[in-house]
């Protein structure tokens, strides 16, 4: 075993071997994988081996498509068979709601380049004759599904990595991880110590233990998972002989089961409601190629449904029951990327769908380590998406919930109850008493909407407009006509201070920093000119008694990205200690008042002049509100006249009570997050991680006015300047949609009637039909390269999918259904009728771009 390596990968499952292979392929041949036992000694060896492309997150789906495409290349390079069976698969819907879910999935497939098809139960039965079609109302066919040999595939990655120069050391447990002052890691093992620049935790079942070696409690838990194998079945053999092919894989939502052919029988697995964690606190190091005791009683309810739905399986003999542990994160997605607060410590764990996602995880992580960026939008997998509130007990509760719901529909207005409340503000009990329906915002309880007295504060979950519709509308109208108050504690809050703070922020941000007492709005870019942040920044001036030049800035951003952004801030902090950054979390909370009466209301609460002349739009002041020390921004996300009021938690109840009392004469209402998001649609305001993501440039995101290319050499400036000079290929736009009883939710395809020589846009930033060359680099089509010049005309065109929806809903003040999304830049200012349609639950609804905001297009109200 070598004593030095550029990177050490810990764990020899399919994910660890994939990471090793991709690092070696990217040119890091001085890399080593260390495995405590043999390859596949954790979960990989007993996995069912299924793979598919479809995923609820289109960006994860893209990496799954890469994984499936990689296997044939891997076989050729390694000489090791993966035993691929590309059978295709069918998802079965037993209710109209589940059929709506399949329509949504099919629509996503349109812009992902997937060739899915909605089919009838009888068509599904022709592919899988063991089913009884009377139990189902429809289905969806996906040709890119199948299964493989887990052990063979893992060894194919390993052999390919070794051919490229990587080293694999087996039967050698990692005992300890320590770090030198220069950042070098000491990987202490049973066979000696390896010094490495980078360490990658691919520990699988032992990933928690590896994380604990560096003081990190990773949010993952192993669950027992069972599947059974039947004896040979004559029906299967007859089908194979008659058709010359295998039976397709089938997913049955009602039964919470999946099936596929295994030799001449059937493999049937279940995600049962009565799920069971395995080793919830510590994973034993001596666990290896063992299986757990089967418990058919626990999965009996699912089997009963399965045997009714698939009577052809009910009479088959059971040859074997496999029960083995798999790891899950609280939301079911992997944990990938650098760990905030540590240097060169990386994660690639909780990858429960290793044979669908392992290749994509390896590619993204190797890109990240070698090039400084994953090359894809991997937010859905980023380890930074969980905060400190994701404790061991939180994780255990949330993983059990996620596992038991793996085949359940998640409705867009559905809030899941496990591990809640995790975090609350001082107003939590007050909001509950006010009949608030609460939601989970990065672990914090946040009011979504308020039910009238005598009405149960509960969402009726649906893909269509639901019981909150009228009440959210009332909140919106009250704010627009009078004044409303809402809690805004669910922002990320930071203070940046020190003599180098302004230079630091100017280097990170695209906009100029504000003068003392003023506010600026600014995006933040990575080195490749892509959007990685969107912030409100206030110049607080210096503290009394501070040294000369000790500036202070307050920053507000997305709470979900708090650790993501802290990781970036810490990476770029100057080494001389001239900049300090503090993340507040819930040690700073807030309230916002908005509406035409908000200024008059605020004046009743303070002892200073807050008239428009004394306290202008985009001003920042420290003042007492209702007698409590506060910071006040004259800005709101509603796009109306309004204020954000920030205070320590000890003062929040006092400030809220003062606002409620003073606002009574103005008809003040409480409003929630859903009303706020409705109002931002009327202003064409984007949201972080929907409209603004690391796959878009700032000019694609229509953030032009916040990009000051001339101010200084900020990070991403060169790439942004190139984007501006060449013109963005895509553009964020706002639509008015002629919807019926359902509004867009996000990820719907946008159709346009365009000339035939325009071509279908190959989305260059993550949503197109993915094609990759031998190095893993995406191959992009000529339509994307030609950009605007590809447009010849709009007349006599054909309907084509040209873009995708990022978010939307109903804008109650303007009384219209609205959406935001991305389309080719050449179409972005075309407000023609009959040009666009947006597909909602299988129906294409006419849509029209509105370039100017529908509410207060000149911004007079928020500036008055």
Short mmCIF file of C-alpha atoms in Angstrom, two decimals, residues 22-506:
data_model
loop_
_atom_site.label_atom_id
_atom_site.label_comp_id
_atom_site.label_asym_id
_atom_site.label_seq_id
_atom_site.Cartn_x
_atom_site.Cartn_y
_atom_site.Cartn_z
CA UNK A 22 -14.32 8.73 -12.58
CA UNK A 23 -11.43 10.36 -10.70
CA UNK A 24 -8.96 8.22 -12.63
CA UNK A 25 -10.72 8.96 -15.90
CA UNK A 26 -10.52 12.69 -15.12
CA UNK A 27 -6.73 12.40 -14.81
CA UNK A 28 -6.24 11.83 -11.09
CA UNK A 29 -4.49 8.49 -11.41
CA UNK A 30 -2.79 8.81 -8.01
CA UNK A 31 -5.95 7.74 -6.23
CA UNK A 32 -6.65 4.88 -3.87
CA UNK A 33 -9.75 3.04 -2.66
CA UNK A 34 -9.59 1.44 0.77
CA UNK A 35 -12.20 -1.19 1.67
CA UNK A 36 -12.61 -2.81 5.11
CA UNK A 37 -13.47 -6.22 3.58
CA UNK A 38 -14.13 -7.24 -0.03
CA UNK A 39 -15.74 -5.18 -2.78
CA UNK A 40 -19.56 -5.11 -2.45
CA UNK A 41 -19.41 -6.10 1.24
CA UNK A 42 -22.10 -3.63 2.30
CA UNK A 43 -25.39 -3.14 0.45
CA UNK A 44 -24.24 -3.56 -3.16
CA UNK A 45 -23.96 -7.34 -3.21
CA UNK A 46 -27.57 -8.04 -2.17
CA UNK A 47 -29.24 -5.21 -4.14
CA UNK A 48 -32.05 -6.10 -6.53
CA UNK A 49 -30.02 -4.46 -9.30
CA UNK A 50 -32.77 -2.44 -10.96
CA UNK A 51 -32.09 0.77 -12.84
CA UNK A 52 -34.22 3.51 -14.36
CA UNK A 53 -33.96 7.11 -15.57
CA UNK A 54 -37.12 8.74 -14.24
CA UNK A 55 -36.75 10.81 -11.06
CA UNK A 56 -38.83 13.51 -9.41
CA UNK A 57 -35.88 15.91 -9.77
CA UNK A 58 -35.08 16.38 -13.49
CA UNK A 59 -31.45 17.13 -12.67
CA UNK A 60 -31.07 13.83 -10.81
CA UNK A 61 -32.83 12.13 -13.73
CA UNK A 62 -30.14 13.48 -16.03
CA UNK A 63 -27.41 11.86 -13.96
CA UNK A 64 -29.39 8.61 -13.90
CA UNK A 65 -29.55 8.73 -17.71
CA UNK A 66 -25.77 9.09 -17.76
CA UNK A 67 -25.41 6.09 -15.42
CA UNK A 68 -27.48 3.83 -17.66
CA UNK A 69 -25.66 5.00 -20.79
CA UNK A 70 -22.28 4.35 -19.15
CA UNK A 71 -22.69 0.61 -18.63
CA UNK A 72 -21.87 -0.59 -22.13
CA UNK A 73 -18.78 1.62 -22.25
CA UNK A 74 -17.77 0.28 -18.83
CA UNK A 75 -18.06 -3.30 -20.02
CA UNK A 76 -15.86 -2.58 -23.03
CA UNK A 77 -13.18 -0.82 -20.97
CA UNK A 78 -13.08 -3.30 -18.11
CA UNK A 79 -13.77 -6.56 -19.92
CA UNK A 80 -16.24 -7.32 -17.12
CA UNK A 81 -19.90 -8.02 -17.94
CA UNK A 82 -22.53 -6.00 -16.09
CA UNK A 83 -25.17 -8.51 -17.26
CA UNK A 84 -27.44 -5.76 -18.58
CA UNK A 85 -31.12 -6.49 -19.17
CA UNK A 86 -32.81 -3.47 -20.78
CA UNK A 87 -36.38 -4.67 -20.46
CA UNK A 88 -38.30 -1.43 -20.08
CA UNK A 89 -40.73 -0.80 -17.27
CA UNK A 90 -44.36 0.04 -16.53
CA UNK A 91 -45.77 2.17 -13.71
CA UNK A 92 -49.35 1.26 -12.83
CA UNK A 93 -51.97 3.72 -11.56
CA UNK A 94 -54.97 2.42 -9.66
CA UNK A 95 -56.68 5.79 -9.03
CA UNK A 96 -57.29 9.03 -10.98
CA UNK A 97 -54.86 10.82 -8.63
CA UNK A 98 -52.09 8.35 -9.42
CA UNK A 99 -52.88 8.73 -13.10
CA UNK A 100 -52.42 12.50 -12.69
CA UNK A 101 -49.03 11.73 -11.17
CA UNK A 102 -48.10 9.68 -14.24
CA UNK A 103 -49.25 12.49 -16.51
CA UNK A 104 -46.89 14.81 -14.67
CA UNK A 105 -44.05 12.31 -14.96
CA UNK A 106 -44.76 11.82 -18.67
CA UNK A 107 -44.75 15.59 -19.22
CA UNK A 108 -41.36 15.89 -17.49
CA UNK A 109 -40.11 13.17 -19.79
CA UNK A 110 -40.90 15.33 -22.81
CA UNK A 111 -38.20 17.89 -22.06
CA UNK A 112 -35.83 15.32 -20.58
CA UNK A 113 -35.77 13.59 -23.95
CA UNK A 114 -37.37 10.46 -22.51
CA UNK A 115 -39.53 8.31 -24.72
CA UNK A 116 -42.23 7.51 -22.15
CA UNK A 117 -45.79 6.69 -23.18
CA UNK A 118 -49.12 6.69 -21.36
CA UNK A 119 -50.84 3.39 -21.99
CA UNK A 120 -54.01 1.54 -21.01
CA UNK A 121 -54.17 -1.29 -18.46
CA UNK A 122 -54.75 -3.78 -21.26
CA UNK A 123 -51.62 -2.57 -23.05
CA UNK A 124 -49.71 -3.00 -19.80
CA UNK A 125 -51.10 -6.51 -19.41
CA UNK A 126 -49.78 -7.42 -22.85
CA UNK A 127 -46.28 -6.63 -21.56
CA UNK A 128 -46.83 -8.27 -18.15
CA UNK A 129 -49.57 -10.90 -18.41
CA UNK A 130 -49.30 -11.83 -14.71
CA UNK A 131 -51.37 -8.74 -13.77
CA UNK A 132 -55.14 -8.32 -13.47
CA UNK A 133 -55.95 -5.18 -15.44
CA UNK A 134 -59.29 -4.54 -13.67
CA UNK A 135 -57.45 -3.01 -10.68
CA UNK A 136 -55.88 -0.19 -12.70
CA UNK A 137 -57.00 2.91 -14.59
CA UNK A 138 -53.85 3.50 -16.64
CA UNK A 139 -50.08 3.15 -16.83
CA UNK A 140 -46.89 4.67 -18.17
CA UNK A 141 -44.31 2.82 -20.23
CA UNK A 142 -40.61 3.73 -19.99
CA UNK A 143 -38.29 1.83 -22.35
CA UNK A 144 -35.11 2.79 -20.43
CA UNK A 145 -35.49 0.55 -17.41
CA UNK A 146 -34.00 -2.78 -16.59
CA UNK A 147 -31.71 -4.69 -14.27
CA UNK A 148 -28.12 -5.88 -14.01
CA UNK A 149 -25.72 -7.91 -11.92
CA UNK A 150 -24.74 -5.77 -8.89
CA UNK A 151 -21.48 -7.60 -8.19
CA UNK A 152 -20.40 -7.68 -11.84
CA UNK A 153 -21.16 -4.00 -12.27
CA UNK A 154 -19.21 -2.98 -9.17
CA UNK A 155 -16.22 -5.03 -10.32
CA UNK A 156 -16.48 -3.46 -13.78
CA UNK A 157 -16.01 -0.01 -12.21
CA UNK A 158 -13.11 -1.34 -10.13
CA UNK A 159 -11.34 -3.05 -13.05
CA UNK A 160 -11.75 0.02 -15.26
CA UNK A 161 -10.32 2.24 -12.49
CA UNK A 162 -7.29 -0.04 -12.05
CA UNK A 163 -6.64 -0.02 -15.79
CA UNK A 164 -6.47 3.77 -15.56
CA UNK A 165 -3.90 3.61 -12.75
CA UNK A 166 -5.99 3.66 -9.57
CA UNK A 167 -5.11 1.44 -6.61
CA UNK A 168 -7.55 -0.68 -4.58
CA UNK A 169 -6.62 -1.97 -1.11
CA UNK A 170 -8.92 -4.62 0.39
CA UNK A 171 -9.31 -6.09 3.87
CA UNK A 172 -8.04 -2.88 5.46
CA UNK A 173 -10.37 -0.93 7.72
CA UNK A 174 -9.92 2.81 8.17
CA UNK A 175 -9.46 3.46 11.89
CA UNK A 176 -9.01 7.22 12.15
CA UNK A 177 -8.92 10.43 10.13
CA UNK A 178 -6.83 13.41 11.22
CA UNK A 179 -5.83 16.57 9.41
CA UNK A 180 -2.54 18.47 9.45
CA UNK A 181 -2.26 22.27 9.59
CA UNK A 182 -1.57 22.35 5.84
CA UNK A 183 -4.86 20.52 5.13
CA UNK A 184 -3.29 17.12 4.43
CA UNK A 185 -5.34 14.18 5.70
CA UNK A 186 -3.89 11.23 7.61
CA UNK A 187 -5.92 8.16 6.73
CA UNK A 188 -5.01 5.75 9.51
CA UNK A 189 -5.76 2.13 8.57
CA UNK A 190 -5.05 -1.37 9.87
CA UNK A 191 -2.19 -1.60 7.36
CA UNK A 192 -0.66 1.82 8.01
CA UNK A 193 -1.25 5.50 7.36
CA UNK A 194 -1.85 7.14 3.99
CA UNK A 195 -1.37 10.90 3.56
CA UNK A 196 -3.91 12.33 1.15
CA UNK A 197 -4.96 15.72 -0.16
CA UNK A 198 -8.57 14.62 -0.37
CA UNK A 199 -10.74 12.07 1.43
CA UNK A 200 -14.04 10.78 0.00
CA UNK A 201 -16.58 9.13 2.30
CA UNK A 202 -18.24 6.38 0.27
CA UNK A 203 -18.74 4.32 3.40
CA UNK A 204 -22.27 3.15 2.63
CA UNK A 205 -23.60 1.39 5.72
CA UNK A 206 -20.59 2.80 7.63
CA UNK A 207 -20.75 6.36 6.22
CA UNK A 208 -22.04 7.68 9.58
CA UNK A 209 -19.04 6.16 11.33
CA UNK A 210 -16.62 7.65 8.81
CA UNK A 211 -18.31 11.04 9.22
CA UNK A 212 -17.98 10.82 12.99
CA UNK A 213 -14.22 10.42 12.57
CA UNK A 214 -14.16 14.08 11.47
CA UNK A 215 -16.87 15.32 13.85
CA UNK A 216 -19.78 15.23 11.40
CA UNK A 217 -23.13 13.53 12.05
CA UNK A 218 -24.38 12.75 8.55
CA UNK A 219 -28.18 12.47 8.15
CA UNK A 220 -28.53 8.90 6.94
CA UNK A 221 -30.04 5.68 8.24
CA UNK A 222 -30.04 2.08 7.09
CA UNK A 223 -33.42 0.41 6.60
CA UNK A 224 -34.21 -3.25 6.27
CA UNK A 225 -35.42 -3.95 2.74
CA UNK A 226 -37.01 -7.19 1.59
CA UNK A 227 -37.62 -8.77 -1.77
CA UNK A 228 -38.52 -12.32 -2.65
CA UNK A 229 -37.63 -14.63 -5.53
CA UNK A 230 -40.17 -17.11 -6.85
CA UNK A 231 -39.63 -20.57 -8.17
CA UNK A 232 -39.69 -21.00 -11.94
CA UNK A 233 -43.10 -20.10 -13.37
CA UNK A 234 -44.53 -21.70 -16.51
CA UNK A 235 -46.26 -18.40 -17.39
CA UNK A 236 -42.90 -16.62 -17.49
CA UNK A 237 -41.29 -19.27 -19.65
CA UNK A 238 -44.28 -19.26 -22.04
CA UNK A 239 -44.12 -15.48 -22.38
CA UNK A 240 -40.38 -15.58 -23.09
CA UNK A 241 -40.81 -18.25 -25.75
CA UNK A 242 -43.79 -16.53 -27.37
CA UNK A 243 -42.28 -13.04 -27.50
CA UNK A 244 -38.56 -13.66 -27.52
CA UNK A 245 -38.01 -11.18 -24.69
CA UNK A 246 -38.13 -10.84 -20.91
CA UNK A 247 -41.11 -9.58 -18.99
CA UNK A 248 -40.93 -5.89 -18.23
CA UNK A 249 -40.38 -4.45 -14.78
CA UNK A 250 -43.55 -3.25 -13.05
CA UNK A 251 -44.12 -0.71 -10.28
CA UNK A 252 -47.46 -0.88 -8.46
CA UNK A 253 -48.12 2.23 -6.38
CA UNK A 254 -51.06 0.73 -4.51
CA UNK A 255 -49.18 -2.38 -3.46
CA UNK A 256 -45.96 -0.44 -2.78
CA UNK A 257 -44.17 -3.15 -4.73
CA UNK A 258 -41.90 -3.55 -7.72
CA UNK A 259 -41.41 -6.66 -9.82
CA UNK A 260 -39.17 -7.89 -12.58
CA UNK A 261 -38.21 -11.18 -14.13
CA UNK A 262 -35.40 -13.12 -12.44
CA UNK A 263 -34.35 -16.15 -14.48
CA UNK A 264 -37.59 -18.06 -15.08
CA UNK A 265 -39.33 -16.59 -12.08
CA UNK A 266 -40.20 -13.20 -10.62
CA UNK A 267 -38.44 -10.89 -8.20
CA UNK A 268 -40.93 -8.94 -6.06
CA UNK A 269 -39.82 -6.23 -3.63
CA UNK A 270 -41.75 -3.93 -1.33
CA UNK A 271 -41.44 -0.60 0.48
CA UNK A 272 -43.81 -1.51 3.26
CA UNK A 273 -45.50 0.93 5.63
CA UNK A 274 -44.38 -1.07 8.69
CA UNK A 275 -40.74 -0.43 7.86
CA UNK A 276 -37.87 -1.18 10.20
CA UNK A 277 -34.57 0.66 10.71
CA UNK A 278 -31.38 -1.36 11.02
CA UNK A 279 -28.68 -0.35 13.52
CA UNK A 280 -30.17 3.12 14.03
CA UNK A 281 -27.30 4.43 16.17
CA UNK A 282 -24.13 2.53 15.25
CA UNK A 283 -23.23 0.18 12.40
CA UNK A 284 -21.21 -2.85 13.56
CA UNK A 285 -17.83 -3.03 11.80
CA UNK A 286 -17.95 -6.81 11.63
CA UNK A 287 -21.14 -6.88 9.54
CA UNK A 288 -20.42 -8.09 6.01
CA UNK A 289 -21.82 -10.60 3.56
CA UNK A 290 -24.73 -11.42 5.81
CA UNK A 291 -28.46 -11.08 5.35
CA UNK A 292 -31.02 -10.16 7.95
CA UNK A 293 -33.78 -12.41 9.20
CA UNK A 294 -36.80 -12.25 6.82
CA UNK A 295 -40.10 -11.05 8.26
CA UNK A 296 -42.90 -11.85 5.84
CA UNK A 297 -45.52 -10.80 8.38
CA UNK A 298 -44.23 -7.24 8.17
CA UNK A 299 -44.66 -7.08 4.41
CA UNK A 300 -47.84 -9.18 4.36
CA UNK A 301 -50.21 -6.22 3.66
CA UNK A 302 -48.22 -5.29 0.56
CA UNK A 303 -48.02 -8.90 -0.55
CA UNK A 304 -51.78 -9.30 -0.18
CA UNK A 305 -52.37 -6.35 -2.50
CA UNK A 306 -49.67 -7.60 -4.84
CA UNK A 307 -51.16 -11.06 -5.07
CA UNK A 308 -54.58 -9.56 -5.87
CA UNK A 309 -53.11 -7.31 -8.52
CA UNK A 310 -50.82 -10.00 -9.91
CA UNK A 311 -52.66 -13.30 -9.47
CA UNK A 312 -50.13 -14.98 -11.72
CA UNK A 313 -47.57 -14.56 -8.91
CA UNK A 314 -49.88 -15.57 -6.05
CA UNK A 315 -49.60 -19.29 -6.74
CA UNK A 316 -45.86 -19.32 -7.38
CA UNK A 317 -43.58 -20.93 -4.83
CA UNK A 318 -41.18 -18.66 -2.93
CA UNK A 319 -37.58 -19.78 -3.48
CA UNK A 320 -35.82 -17.19 -1.33
CA UNK A 321 -36.49 -14.06 0.71
CA UNK A 322 -33.69 -11.46 0.73
CA UNK A 323 -33.62 -9.01 3.63
CA UNK A 324 -30.68 -6.60 3.68
CA UNK A 325 -29.92 -3.07 4.85
CA UNK A 326 -29.78 -0.02 2.54
CA UNK A 327 -28.96 3.54 3.56
CA UNK A 328 -31.29 6.49 3.01
CA UNK A 329 -31.13 10.23 3.63
CA UNK A 330 -34.25 11.95 5.08
CA UNK A 331 -35.55 12.85 1.59
CA UNK A 332 -34.35 9.71 -0.18
CA UNK A 333 -31.70 11.44 -2.30
CA UNK A 334 -27.93 10.92 -1.95
CA UNK A 335 -25.54 13.03 0.12
CA UNK A 336 -22.87 14.29 -2.27
CA UNK A 337 -20.23 17.00 -2.21
CA UNK A 338 -17.80 18.82 0.11
CA UNK A 339 -18.75 19.08 3.77
CA UNK A 340 -19.08 22.68 4.96
CA UNK A 341 -16.52 23.57 7.63
CA UNK A 342 -13.97 20.97 6.49
CA UNK A 343 -11.22 21.15 3.87
CA UNK A 344 -11.18 18.55 1.10
CA UNK A 345 -13.51 16.13 2.87
CA UNK A 346 -16.12 14.85 0.42
CA UNK A 347 -19.23 12.69 0.64
CA UNK A 348 -20.86 10.27 -1.75
CA UNK A 349 -23.19 8.28 0.46
CA UNK A 350 -26.87 7.46 1.13
CA UNK A 351 -27.11 6.45 -2.55
CA UNK A 352 -29.91 3.95 -2.11
CA UNK A 353 -30.44 3.64 -5.90
CA UNK A 354 -26.80 2.91 -6.56
CA UNK A 355 -27.27 1.20 -9.90
CA UNK A 356 -29.44 4.05 -11.22
CA UNK A 357 -27.40 6.88 -9.72
CA UNK A 358 -23.90 5.56 -8.98
CA UNK A 359 -22.37 6.55 -12.31
CA UNK A 360 -23.84 10.05 -12.19
CA UNK A 361 -22.73 10.53 -8.60
CA UNK A 362 -19.20 9.46 -9.53
CA UNK A 363 -19.12 11.81 -12.52
CA UNK A 364 -20.48 14.82 -10.63
CA UNK A 365 -18.20 14.33 -7.63
CA UNK A 366 -15.08 13.80 -9.75
CA UNK A 367 -15.89 16.96 -11.73
CA UNK A 368 -16.32 18.82 -8.45
CA UNK A 369 -13.02 17.61 -7.03
CA UNK A 370 -10.97 18.06 -10.21
CA UNK A 371 -12.58 21.17 -11.74
CA UNK A 372 -14.14 22.89 -8.73
CA UNK A 373 -17.70 22.42 -9.99
CA UNK A 374 -19.88 19.31 -10.43
CA UNK A 375 -20.79 20.32 -13.99
CA UNK A 376 -24.44 19.62 -13.28
CA UNK A 377 -27.16 21.00 -11.04
CA UNK A 378 -26.80 18.59 -8.10
CA UNK A 379 -28.64 20.61 -5.45
CA UNK A 380 -31.07 17.71 -4.95
CA UNK A 381 -28.08 15.59 -3.83
CA UNK A 382 -25.88 18.22 -2.17
CA UNK A 383 -24.90 17.26 1.38
CA UNK A 384 -25.26 20.97 2.27
CA UNK A 385 -29.05 20.86 1.87
CA UNK A 386 -29.49 19.69 5.48
CA UNK A 387 -28.86 21.91 8.49
CA UNK A 388 -27.77 21.07 12.01
CA UNK A 389 -31.40 20.38 12.89
CA UNK A 390 -31.07 17.11 10.93
CA UNK A 391 -29.97 15.27 14.06
CA UNK A 392 -29.80 11.53 14.56
CA UNK A 393 -33.37 11.33 15.88
CA UNK A 394 -34.70 13.68 13.20
CA UNK A 395 -33.03 11.54 10.54
CA UNK A 396 -34.36 8.30 11.96
CA UNK A 397 -37.93 9.61 11.99
CA UNK A 398 -37.72 11.21 8.54
CA UNK A 399 -36.07 8.24 6.84
CA UNK A 400 -38.77 5.91 8.16
CA UNK A 401 -41.40 8.27 6.76
CA UNK A 402 -39.65 8.53 3.41
CA UNK A 403 -39.16 4.77 3.11
CA UNK A 404 -42.80 4.03 3.92
CA UNK A 405 -43.90 6.57 1.30
CA UNK A 406 -41.45 5.64 -1.45
CA UNK A 407 -44.27 4.66 -3.79
CA UNK A 408 -46.76 7.18 -2.41
CA UNK A 409 -47.72 10.34 -4.26
CA UNK A 410 -46.30 13.57 -2.85
CA UNK A 411 -48.83 16.28 -3.65
CA UNK A 412 -47.54 19.82 -4.24
CA UNK A 413 -49.40 21.16 -1.19
CA UNK A 414 -48.58 18.20 1.07
CA UNK A 415 -46.59 18.80 4.26
CA UNK A 416 -45.23 15.61 5.81
CA UNK A 417 -45.45 15.31 9.61
CA UNK A 418 -42.47 13.21 10.75
CA UNK A 419 -39.90 14.84 13.06
CA UNK A 420 -41.92 18.04 13.33
CA UNK A 421 -41.71 20.55 14.78
CA UNK A 422 -37.92 20.60 14.62
CA UNK A 423 -37.47 24.37 14.93
CA UNK A 424 -39.99 26.98 16.01
CA UNK A 425 -39.98 30.72 16.54
CA UNK A 426 -41.46 32.41 19.64
CA UNK A 427 -44.64 32.96 17.61
CA UNK A 428 -45.28 29.30 16.86
CA UNK A 429 -48.03 28.86 19.47
CA UNK A 430 -49.53 32.22 18.47
CA UNK A 431 -49.67 31.19 14.82
CA UNK A 432 -51.32 27.89 15.73
CA UNK A 433 -53.86 29.82 17.83
CA UNK A 434 -54.49 32.04 14.79
CA UNK A 435 -55.49 28.94 12.79
CA UNK A 436 -52.30 28.83 10.72
CA UNK A 437 -51.54 25.86 8.51
CA UNK A 438 -47.82 25.37 9.12
CA UNK A 439 -45.16 24.20 6.69
CA UNK A 440 -41.61 22.95 6.99
CA UNK A 441 -39.07 25.48 5.67
CA UNK A 442 -35.53 24.08 6.08
CA UNK A 443 -36.54 22.54 9.38
CA UNK A 444 -38.43 25.64 10.60
CA UNK A 445 -42.17 25.81 11.16
CA UNK A 446 -43.53 28.58 8.93
CA UNK A 447 -47.15 29.75 8.40
CA UNK A 448 -48.43 28.79 4.93
CA UNK A 449 -51.99 30.16 5.16
CA UNK A 450 -54.60 30.98 7.75
CA UNK A 451 -57.95 29.24 7.98
CA UNK A 452 -60.95 31.35 9.07
CA UNK A 453 -62.27 30.85 12.56
CA UNK A 454 -64.38 27.71 12.74
CA UNK A 455 -62.55 26.13 9.77
CA UNK A 456 -60.09 23.30 10.32
CA UNK A 457 -56.54 24.50 9.53
CA UNK A 458 -55.62 21.60 7.29
CA UNK A 459 -54.63 21.16 3.65
CA UNK A 460 -56.73 18.90 1.47
CA UNK A 461 -53.89 17.55 -0.67
CA UNK A 462 -54.39 17.65 -4.41
CA UNK A 463 -52.75 18.27 -7.76
CA UNK A 464 -55.54 20.75 -8.41
CA UNK A 465 -56.73 23.90 -6.66
CA UNK A 466 -57.59 22.92 -3.14
CA UNK A 467 -59.27 24.17 0.02
CA UNK A 468 -56.66 26.88 0.59
CA UNK A 469 -57.41 28.61 -2.72
CA UNK A 470 -60.08 31.08 -1.58
CA UNK A 471 -58.36 31.80 1.75
CA UNK A 472 -54.98 32.54 0.15
CA UNK A 473 -56.84 34.78 -2.27
CA UNK A 474 -58.39 36.71 0.61
CA UNK A 475 -54.96 37.20 2.18
CA UNK A 476 -53.50 38.52 -1.08
CA UNK A 477 -56.35 40.96 -1.66
CA UNK A 478 -56.14 42.25 1.91
CA UNK A 479 -52.42 42.97 1.52
CA UNK A 480 -52.84 44.65 -1.85
CA UNK A 481 -55.78 46.76 -0.65
CA UNK A 482 -54.84 47.41 3.01
CA UNK A 483 -51.98 45.86 4.97
CA UNK A 484 -50.79 42.45 6.12
CA UNK A 485 -48.16 40.93 8.40
CA UNK A 486 -46.22 37.72 7.87
CA UNK A 487 -43.39 35.92 9.60
CA UNK A 488 -40.08 35.87 7.69
CA UNK A 489 -37.82 34.00 10.06
CA UNK A 490 -37.24 31.43 7.31
CA UNK A 491 -34.59 33.55 5.58
CA UNK A 492 -30.88 32.85 5.95
CA UNK A 493 -29.20 35.71 7.81
CA UNK A 494 -25.50 36.55 7.99
CA UNK A 495 -23.33 39.38 9.25
CA UNK A 496 -20.07 40.09 7.42
CA UNK A 497 -17.72 42.42 9.27
CA UNK A 498 -14.12 43.55 9.35
CA UNK A 499 -11.83 45.91 7.48
CA UNK A 500 -11.88 43.70 4.37
CA UNK A 501 -15.62 43.06 4.30
CA UNK A 502 -16.55 45.43 1.47
CA UNK A 503 -13.74 44.19 -0.77
CA UNK A 504 -14.70 40.59 0.09
CA UNK A 505 -18.34 41.14 -0.87
CA UNK A 506 -17.43 43.05 -4.01
#
